């Protein structure tokens, strides 16, 4: 049963730029977010409030959030892994925050140096603070269809952590194929398992296009009624744990598919392509979006 | 109902190279086809027998077919638009031939300077000859989800020409999204219409990835039981009628998806990637396959 509407969660300015080598200045980021919000996107993850020691690309998130032209109706969110980050995000005027866990124990250990359960315990105070300030919390789960260290991930592990984040108070859980290895059949198996623990209305998907499978997997997920889909303008990102250059599924390619399926997003392709062209200008290379390359060079 | 097995129809040496500017010599083509047949592919379209005035890239098809190392069990086919081409193909030892029509009147007029019905009439003598020599004939339909001149193409037009090719004796009709504009919903509408005229067992699909939609569309088609899918090694091709650089869906990306879905093809990914690497070497650029780029550069 396909959804009639989909909310596109634009993660380019955070998940995308976090993994890009090209230097986006504060001004570039502000310009990019403004172009994105002008396109009709209703949700933009604009940055993260983490130690600049760990993620130097996100060090200027406070400046970014306080200088963008806020468009009414657009949710601006940030990743906030701890209470310090949450407070900084709050001061910067974010509308929502996000926390994250992994479906893979070894990924959690390597990435944030603690077990999955410990990582969730650490987020409890963030969620408490968010409740006090009435900020919605979105939860990410990484490695839902494979892990660079463990390989295959049992769907039940994904369901378990999705359920925990849901129980902790996350209004939506975004399931991430961090290394882009999944195919439609795995997508279905994974969602079958998750659906037994969390209502599909509370599930989003976040697929990387490392092996070109993202849109096929998204199409498989749409059939489950999934109506919240993460993507990144110009396919920004890549993943330091995955081979090759490809990052998040490109927002342009996702929008093209949803438009063709008569699924409403509120996003205007022509305006979105202005953001694609801007990314191409800053990175000095063609974008990782077939739609943008076809339409901009046509 | 997903098929258990899929026949991948490798069209890189024909549809791919026909639209490539990079000069592949006769030796390059022979090497490429040999690498492809060693990978386990069971069907390779190796060239076409047309006037070199119209398609100079295919002028050396006879040399190619007579010098490849033929692997038992592999079908080597060629496009033969007229009886002269058929006879040349026969002399070169091809196992099958292919003819083509368009679902778009204006595309037919612009491309081969006659109406769709006239184009089919012209193929009648080719089919007669093929019957006499007991060579199977495959039929292509172009522009099944859109035309560069007409725009949208009614699914009924596709069904009409597919039916005619079927009635004329084509054992399989390959439905081509020549400019890569379709999405999964259009794919389903188109196949719904075609299914009323031709059994799905006699239908193949041929999708270009111009807008990144090919794998999602193929996944939609698999659900109809489609078990014959065209693709091109390294995503070779592009289309002179479509914007941007993207060509046929890459065989590597298709194979990755089918492998992940436990659909048998008989193709070995490691061996296939040798052909990808060869294409990259000749063209001196990264291939148009995310899978190949991820696995070869990993």
XYZ file of C-alpha atoms in Angstrom:
596
model
C 0.000 0.000 0.000
C 1.850 3.064 -1.281
C 1.690 6.267 0.764
C -0.009 9.286 -0.836
C 2.509 11.658 0.660
C 6.138 11.297 1.645
C 8.192 13.561 3.864
C 11.685 13.857 2.412
C 14.207 14.272 5.229
C 17.086 16.208 3.701
C 20.295 15.078 5.399
C 22.814 16.566 2.951
C 24.011 19.416 5.201
C 24.703 16.930 8.020
C 25.212 13.320 6.962
C 26.341 14.461 3.535
C 28.830 17.192 4.395
C 30.106 15.296 7.428
C 31.623 12.787 5.033
C 32.752 15.170 2.304
C 36.343 16.218 1.931
C 35.470 19.356 -0.013
C 35.587 22.375 2.246
C 32.150 23.897 2.710
C 32.530 27.144 4.619
C 29.900 28.427 7.032
C 28.618 30.695 4.254
C 28.404 27.779 1.816
C 26.423 25.761 4.329
C 24.045 28.634 5.018
C 23.531 29.186 1.288
C 22.933 25.493 0.742
C 20.364 25.197 3.528
C 18.585 28.331 2.285
C 18.382 26.924 -1.243
C 17.058 23.633 0.150
C 14.386 25.274 2.283
C 13.284 27.375 -0.706
C 12.696 24.204 -2.736
C 9.756 23.113 -0.627
C 11.591 20.563 1.513
C 9.884 20.507 4.906
C 12.671 18.903 6.919
C 16.374 19.694 6.850
C 18.999 18.232 9.120
C 21.373 21.156 9.248
C 24.266 19.967 11.358
C 25.365 18.227 14.499
C 26.552 19.349 17.907
C 29.411 17.014 18.623
C 32.999 17.495 19.681
C 34.921 19.202 16.831
C 37.699 16.809 17.764
C 35.620 13.948 16.382
C 33.756 15.645 13.546
C 35.596 18.809 12.502
C 33.280 19.299 9.501
C 30.409 20.068 11.890
C 32.307 22.450 14.198
C 30.408 25.484 12.928
C 26.870 24.126 13.304
C 25.835 26.824 15.817
C 26.852 29.567 13.400
C 24.995 27.809 10.605
C 21.738 27.443 12.524
C 21.759 31.026 13.787
C 22.349 32.543 10.348
C 20.053 30.640 7.995
C 16.879 32.258 6.688
C 14.279 30.203 8.462
C 11.297 29.326 6.303
C 8.013 28.803 8.073
C 6.856 25.226 8.070
C 10.367 23.844 7.685
C 11.784 21.722 10.513
C 15.486 22.322 11.106
C 17.061 19.501 13.074
C 20.465 18.577 14.447
C 22.246 15.508 15.706
C 22.884 15.815 19.450
C 24.703 12.852 20.974
C 24.929 14.285 24.513
C 23.402 16.870 26.842
C 26.068 19.451 26.069
C 25.270 19.078 22.389
C 21.573 19.260 23.124
C 21.948 22.517 25.037
C 24.056 24.054 22.299
C 21.483 22.954 19.718
C 18.689 24.448 21.823
C 20.569 27.762 22.038
C 20.921 27.703 18.256
C 17.169 27.382 17.828
C 16.833 23.904 16.337
C 13.307 22.486 16.071
C 14.189 18.851 16.581
C 17.109 16.727 17.622
C 18.318 13.307 16.594
C 20.196 10.551 18.386
C 21.628 7.353 16.956
C 22.362 3.738 17.654
C 23.699 0.857 15.625
C 22.227 -2.496 14.746
C 25.785 -3.851 14.867
C 27.692 -4.357 18.124
C 31.069 -4.173 16.451
C 30.176 -1.015 14.534
C 29.091 0.585 17.807
C 32.322 -0.429 19.499
C 34.495 0.821 16.645
C 32.497 3.966 15.994
C 31.634 5.253 19.463
C 33.606 2.879 21.644
C 30.747 1.356 23.615
C 28.133 -1.343 23.283
C 24.792 -0.675 21.619
C 22.993 -0.829 24.962
C 25.502 1.516 26.588
C 25.093 3.948 23.705
C 21.357 4.033 24.242
C 21.792 4.551 27.995
C 23.931 7.583 27.208
C 21.100 9.086 25.181
C 18.555 8.835 28.012
C 19.498 12.226 29.519
C 19.275 13.837 26.056
C 15.782 12.474 25.635
C 14.832 13.701 29.122
C 16.053 17.187 28.277
C 14.243 17.122 24.937
C 11.013 16.206 26.711
C 11.448 19.080 29.128
C 11.920 21.528 26.264
C 9.263 19.802 24.166
C 11.585 19.065 21.276
C 10.781 15.947 19.243
C 13.564 13.358 19.061
C 14.312 11.297 15.970
C 16.367 8.111 16.293
C 18.794 6.707 13.749
C 19.795 3.088 13.491
C 22.922 2.389 11.431
C 24.015 -0.801 9.660
C 20.461 -2.137 9.262
C 21.342 -4.256 6.224
C 24.996 -4.936 6.792
C 28.032 -3.866 8.768
C 31.561 -3.237 7.505
C 32.901 -5.349 10.412
C 30.189 -7.955 11.046
C 28.797 -8.452 7.549
C 25.157 -9.541 7.608
C 22.947 -8.156 10.361
C 19.959 -10.234 11.506
C 16.693 -8.330 10.933
C 15.742 -9.098 14.544
C 18.684 -7.028 15.802
C 17.371 -4.059 13.837
C 13.884 -4.616 15.235
C 15.274 -4.796 18.780
C 17.062 -1.464 18.682
C 14.256 0.229 16.761
C 11.880 -0.919 19.501
C 14.190 0.398 22.201
C 14.469 3.828 20.576
C 10.704 3.882 20.118
C 10.159 2.974 23.771
C 12.648 5.640 24.856
C 10.476 8.260 23.195
C 11.768 8.721 19.636
C 8.752 9.697 17.531
C 10.416 8.250 14.432
C 13.173 5.720 13.869
C 15.213 6.120 10.696
C 16.671 2.818 9.548
C 20.027 3.323 7.873
C 21.730 1.124 5.315
C 24.973 2.879 6.176
C 27.126 0.993 3.697
C 24.482 0.653 1.004
C 24.694 -3.111 0.680
C 20.996 -4.036 0.895
C 18.722 -5.187 -1.899
C 14.913 -5.180 -2.105
C 14.554 -8.664 -0.638
C 16.679 -7.761 2.394
C 14.746 -4.522 2.745
C 11.532 -6.507 2.975
C 12.924 -9.029 5.461
C 14.223 -6.194 7.617
C 10.931 -4.281 7.548
C 8.963 -7.470 8.224
C 10.947 -7.903 11.443
C 10.793 -4.232 12.449
C 7.056 -4.091 11.767
C 6.472 -6.625 14.520
C 8.020 -4.223 17.062
C 7.293 -0.686 15.861
C 4.362 0.703 13.832
C 5.385 1.565 10.260
C 4.012 5.071 10.866
C 6.988 5.587 13.198
C 9.599 4.269 10.772
C 11.718 6.184 8.290
C 14.407 4.877 5.962
C 17.890 6.137 5.230
C 19.554 4.313 2.376
C 22.957 4.886 0.853
C 23.505 4.273 -2.834
C 26.953 2.685 -2.663
C 25.880 -0.248 -4.829
C 23.168 1.578 -6.762
C 20.383 -0.190 -4.882
C 18.887 2.697 -2.910
C 15.911 3.578 -5.116
C 14.932 -0.057 -5.629
C 15.083 -0.548 -1.865
C 13.073 2.615 -1.255
C 10.470 1.398 -3.716
C 10.280 -1.876 -1.788
C 9.855 0.100 1.466
C 7.146 2.352 0.019
C 5.010 -0.736 -0.350
C 5.117 -1.032 3.453
C 3.611 2.438 3.716
C 6.908 4.039 4.766
C 6.323 7.774 4.348
C 9.490 9.356 5.719
C 12.600 9.003 3.568
C 16.078 10.415 4.132
C 18.145 11.616 1.203
C 20.919 14.100 0.500
C 21.056 16.783 -2.132
C 23.492 15.842 -4.902
C 24.021 12.449 -3.262
C 26.446 14.114 -0.857
C 28.195 11.956 1.617
C 29.729 8.671 0.985
C 30.610 6.661 4.000
C 34.088 6.259 5.415
C 33.230 2.614 6.119
C 32.116 1.785 2.591
C 34.169 1.380 -0.545
C 33.737 3.630 -3.550
C 32.539 7.174 -3.762
C 28.783 6.940 -3.502
C 26.903 8.458 -0.580
C 23.310 8.985 0.428
C 20.664 8.458 -2.192
C 20.335 11.760 -4.056
C 17.289 13.849 -3.171
C 16.842 14.714 -6.848
C 16.650 11.030 -7.875
C 14.262 10.225 -5.019
C 12.041 13.175 -5.926
C 11.986 12.120 -9.580
C 10.781 8.656 -8.608
C 8.144 9.931 -6.168
C 6.897 12.472 -8.727
C 6.587 9.721 -11.306
C 4.636 7.650 -8.809
C 2.283 10.580 -8.075
C 3.389 10.617 -4.429
C 3.234 14.150 -3.069
C 6.308 15.684 -1.392
C 5.757 19.425 -1.761
C 9.215 19.778 -3.298
C 9.777 21.681 -6.545
C 12.348 20.001 -8.819
C 13.473 23.184 -10.562
C 14.183 24.900 -7.256
C 15.860 21.776 -5.878
C 18.192 21.733 -8.894
C 19.466 25.171 -7.878
C 20.841 23.504 -4.760
C 22.357 20.716 -6.911
C 24.060 23.276 -9.132
C 25.380 25.066 -6.059
C 26.887 21.851 -4.695
C 28.503 21.150 -8.044
C 29.943 24.677 -8.081
C 31.480 24.311 -4.607
C 32.799 20.774 -5.047
C 33.945 21.494 -8.608
C 32.682 18.170 -9.860
C 29.482 16.655 -11.289
C 26.998 15.754 -8.557
C 26.152 12.174 -7.624
C 22.617 12.470 -8.986
C 21.675 11.102 -12.381
C 18.593 13.308 -12.469
C 20.595 16.454 -11.745
C 23.238 15.554 -14.300
C 20.612 14.806 -16.936
C 18.550 17.924 -16.277
C 21.339 20.408 -15.583
C 23.473 19.373 -18.559
C 20.565 18.820 -20.941
C 5.657 -13.429 -8.099
C 9.427 -13.147 -8.467
C 11.167 -15.396 -10.978
C 13.655 -17.945 -9.602
C 16.000 -17.419 -12.535
C 16.686 -14.472 -14.788
C 18.452 -14.448 -18.123
C 20.631 -11.365 -18.357
C 20.806 -10.184 -21.958
C 24.126 -8.396 -22.260
C 23.734 -5.587 -24.789
C 26.935 -3.664 -24.039
C 28.838 -4.656 -27.186
C 25.908 -3.508 -29.344
C 23.532 -0.999 -27.752
C 26.316 0.177 -25.474
C 29.179 0.659 -27.908
C 26.866 1.931 -30.630
C 26.348 5.043 -28.524
C 29.863 5.447 -27.173
C 32.268 7.981 -28.555
C 35.333 6.135 -27.266
C 36.899 4.148 -30.046
C 36.700 0.425 -29.407
C 38.749 -1.352 -32.029
C 37.823 -4.785 -33.393
C 40.336 -6.293 -30.964
C 38.815 -4.413 -28.031
C 35.368 -5.650 -28.951
C 36.550 -9.241 -29.291
C 38.330 -9.036 -25.930
C 35.268 -7.539 -24.307
C 32.908 -10.192 -25.639
C 35.322 -12.931 -24.585
C 35.507 -11.541 -21.053
C 31.720 -11.308 -20.935
C 31.181 -14.869 -22.131
C 33.702 -16.128 -19.558
C 31.688 -14.513 -16.754
C 28.785 -16.909 -17.147
C 26.513 -14.622 -19.146
C 24.425 -16.810 -21.417
C 23.329 -14.201 -23.944
C 25.454 -11.512 -25.588
C 24.326 -9.154 -28.303
C 27.607 -8.682 -30.075
C 26.896 -6.218 -32.845
C 24.581 -5.200 -35.640
C 24.565 -5.605 -39.376
C 23.454 -2.231 -40.613
C 24.807 0.238 -43.098
C 28.099 1.661 -41.796
C 26.841 4.962 -43.153
C 24.202 5.004 -40.384
C 26.051 3.282 -37.565
C 29.809 3.474 -38.181
C 30.557 2.032 -34.719
C 29.105 -1.310 -35.838
C 30.858 -1.510 -39.210
C 33.168 -4.301 -38.067
C 30.532 -6.646 -36.630
C 31.332 -9.469 -39.077
C 34.985 -9.439 -38.013
C 33.959 -9.397 -34.373
C 31.605 -12.373 -34.654
C 34.072 -14.484 -36.644
C 36.956 -13.911 -34.215
C 35.457 -14.286 -30.761
C 36.115 -17.412 -28.711
C 32.695 -18.969 -28.709
C 31.687 -20.457 -25.389
C 29.270 -23.355 -25.472
C 25.861 -22.492 -24.134
C 26.247 -18.794 -24.892
C 23.881 -17.250 -27.421
C 25.547 -14.621 -29.621
C 23.026 -12.372 -31.305
C 23.009 -9.417 -33.668
C 20.635 -6.696 -34.742
C 19.605 -7.229 -38.375
C 17.226 -4.609 -39.735
C 17.060 -6.000 -43.271
C 17.656 -9.140 -45.327
C 21.139 -8.049 -46.372
C 22.025 -7.632 -42.711
C 20.460 -10.969 -41.910
C 22.499 -12.756 -44.534
C 25.721 -11.123 -43.357
C 24.861 -12.083 -39.787
C 24.168 -15.635 -40.857
C 27.534 -15.814 -42.618
C 29.170 -14.582 -39.412
C 27.647 -17.417 -37.429
C 25.250 -15.572 -35.137
C 22.824 -17.725 -33.128
C 19.942 -15.281 -33.055
C 18.892 -12.023 -34.645
C 16.934 -9.046 -33.407
C 14.655 -6.534 -35.067
C 13.140 -3.377 -33.623
C 10.150 -1.120 -33.649
C 9.109 1.929 -31.706
C 6.131 2.635 -29.521
C 6.329 6.215 -30.747
C 5.314 7.269 -34.262
C 7.461 10.387 -34.216
C 10.502 8.507 -32.939
C 10.079 5.995 -35.752
C 9.792 8.783 -38.324
C 12.829 10.648 -37.003
C 14.924 7.555 -36.378
C 14.236 5.356 -39.389
C 12.145 7.647 -41.544
C 8.987 5.548 -41.737
C 5.876 4.837 -39.715
C 5.822 2.145 -37.050
C 3.623 -0.086 -39.221
C 5.861 0.408 -42.242
C 8.914 -0.456 -40.131
C 7.312 -3.725 -39.105
C 6.385 -4.530 -42.687
C 10.036 -4.102 -43.633
C 11.015 -6.711 -41.050
C 8.668 -9.367 -42.440
C 11.227 -10.677 -44.980
C 13.895 -10.833 -42.233
C 11.590 -12.945 -40.097
C 10.812 -15.169 -43.079
C 14.514 -15.737 -43.683
C 15.118 -16.386 -39.993
C 12.387 -19.028 -40.008
C 13.946 -20.697 -43.020
C 17.332 -20.853 -41.286
C 15.747 -21.674 -37.926
C 17.203 -18.662 -36.156
C 15.133 -17.257 -33.295
C 14.137 -13.603 -33.642
C 13.984 -11.190 -30.731
C 12.010 -7.963 -31.086
C 12.833 -4.608 -29.493
C 10.324 -1.896 -28.780
C 11.794 1.534 -28.076
C 10.303 4.481 -26.184
C 7.992 2.332 -24.068
C 7.816 4.861 -21.230
C 8.427 8.083 -23.066
C 9.684 9.570 -26.299
C 12.077 12.490 -26.785
C 9.683 13.943 -29.363
C 6.219 12.880 -28.195
C 6.687 12.812 -24.419
C 4.339 10.347 -22.709
C 3.521 7.154 -24.585
C 0.174 5.451 -23.849
C 0.744 1.916 -22.486
C -1.750 0.660 -25.076
C 0.575 1.733 -27.886
C 3.327 -0.370 -26.352
C 0.971 -3.324 -26.017
C -0.099 -2.937 -29.654
C 3.387 -3.129 -31.118
C 4.482 -5.846 -28.692
C 1.513 -7.897 -29.857
C 2.373 -7.306 -33.492
C 5.996 -8.411 -33.013
C 4.766 -11.445 -31.092
C 2.312 -12.312 -33.844
C 5.014 -11.876 -36.471
C 7.051 -14.580 -34.755
C 9.380 -12.888 -32.284
C 9.881 -15.363 -29.438
C 10.595 -12.507 -27.043
C 9.795 -8.796 -27.063
C 12.199 -6.553 -25.193
C 10.505 -3.390 -23.980
C 12.910 -0.460 -23.989
C 12.777 2.682 -21.906
C 15.123 4.256 -24.420
C 15.406 7.603 -22.661
C 15.211 6.241 -19.116
C 12.316 8.404 -18.006
C 10.030 5.767 -16.468
C 9.349 5.135 -12.795
C 7.973 2.024 -11.061
C 4.338 3.132 -11.355
C 4.682 3.700 -15.102
C 6.463 0.380 -15.414
C 3.494 -1.348 -13.821
C 0.928 0.484 -15.959
C 2.889 -0.393 -19.077
C 3.238 -4.068 -18.136
C -0.440 -4.256 -17.151
C -1.330 -3.166 -20.678
C 1.220 -5.404 -22.397
C 0.174 -8.397 -20.290
C -3.271 -8.275 -21.876
C -1.724 -8.831 -25.320
C 1.415 -10.931 -24.834
C 2.269 -13.559 -22.191
C 4.836 -12.261 -19.683
C 6.961 -15.324 -20.502
C 7.570 -13.697 -23.900
C 8.480 -10.278 -22.519
C 11.897 -8.884 -21.672
C 12.798 -5.433 -20.396
C 15.483 -3.013 -21.486
C 15.787 -0.016 -19.210
C 18.182 2.885 -19.405
C 19.386 4.546 -16.228
C 19.342 8.155 -17.409
C 17.397 9.296 -14.345
C 18.650 6.594 -11.979
C 15.335 4.719 -12.070
C 16.345 1.534 -13.893
C 16.822 -0.847 -10.963
C 13.656 0.308 -9.211
C 11.772 -0.228 -12.470
C 13.360 -3.639 -12.962
C 12.364 -4.584 -9.443
C 8.785 -3.550 -10.256
C 8.927 -5.690 -13.414
C 10.338 -8.726 -11.603
C 7.111 -8.833 -9.637
C 5.343 -9.522 -12.961
C 7.537 -12.579 -13.414
C 9.705 -10.930 -16.073
C 12.738 -13.191 -16.388
C 14.714 -11.706 -19.273
C 16.493 -8.436 -18.566
C 18.766 -6.411 -20.820
C 21.756 -4.589 -19.384
C 25.174 -3.367 -20.508
C 28.525 -3.979 -18.907
C 29.807 -0.821 -17.225
C 26.538 0.938 -18.052
C 27.864 1.528 -21.563
C 25.754 3.448 -23.951
C 23.841 6.516 -23.195
C 21.321 7.536 -25.741
C 21.727 10.280 -28.303
C 18.089 11.210 -27.691
C 18.411 11.594 -23.913
C 20.157 14.271 -21.894
C 23.091 13.503 -19.628
C 25.643 10.778 -19.808
C 23.897 7.711 -18.445
C 23.252 4.691 -20.598
C 21.888 1.211 -20.164
C 21.500 -0.088 -16.655
C 24.874 -1.577 -15.688
C 25.060 -5.368 -15.740
C 27.100 -5.281 -12.511
C 24.403 -3.329 -10.641
C 21.656 -5.584 -11.982
C 23.614 -8.696 -11.009
C 24.201 -7.319 -7.508
C 20.468 -6.805 -7.026
C 19.520 -10.218 -8.408
C 22.193 -11.915 -6.273
C 20.839 -10.155 -3.187
C 17.362 -11.336 -4.091
C 18.581 -14.930 -4.497
C 17.550 -14.933 -8.155
C 19.855 -17.167 -10.146
C 21.615 -15.825 -13.262
C 24.651 -18.074 -13.614
C 26.918 -15.018 -13.762
C 30.032 -14.720 -11.606
C 30.559 -11.196 -10.246
C 34.341 -11.440 -9.940
C 34.673 -12.528 -13.562
C 32.177 -9.903 -14.688
C 34.267 -7.216 -12.987
C 37.185 -8.143 -15.239
C 35.070 -6.917 -18.137
C 34.223 -3.730 -16.171
C 37.906 -3.081 -15.534
C 38.652 -3.635 -19.223
C 36.011 -1.094 -20.258
C 37.417 1.417 -17.791
C 40.892 0.843 -19.210
C 39.762 1.445 -22.796
C 37.547 4.430 -22.084
C 40.042 5.883 -19.593
C 37.300 6.829 -17.158
C 35.395 5.286 -14.243
C 32.597 3.038 -15.413
C 28.907 3.887 -15.023
C 28.341 1.141 -12.458
C 28.226 1.891 -8.760
C 28.906 -1.754 -7.964
C 31.995 -1.863 -10.176
C 33.312 1.408 -8.776
C 32.745 0.250 -5.206
C 34.266 -3.188 -5.707
C 37.122 -2.298 -8.059
C 38.287 0.704 -6.047
C 37.671 -0.856 -2.630
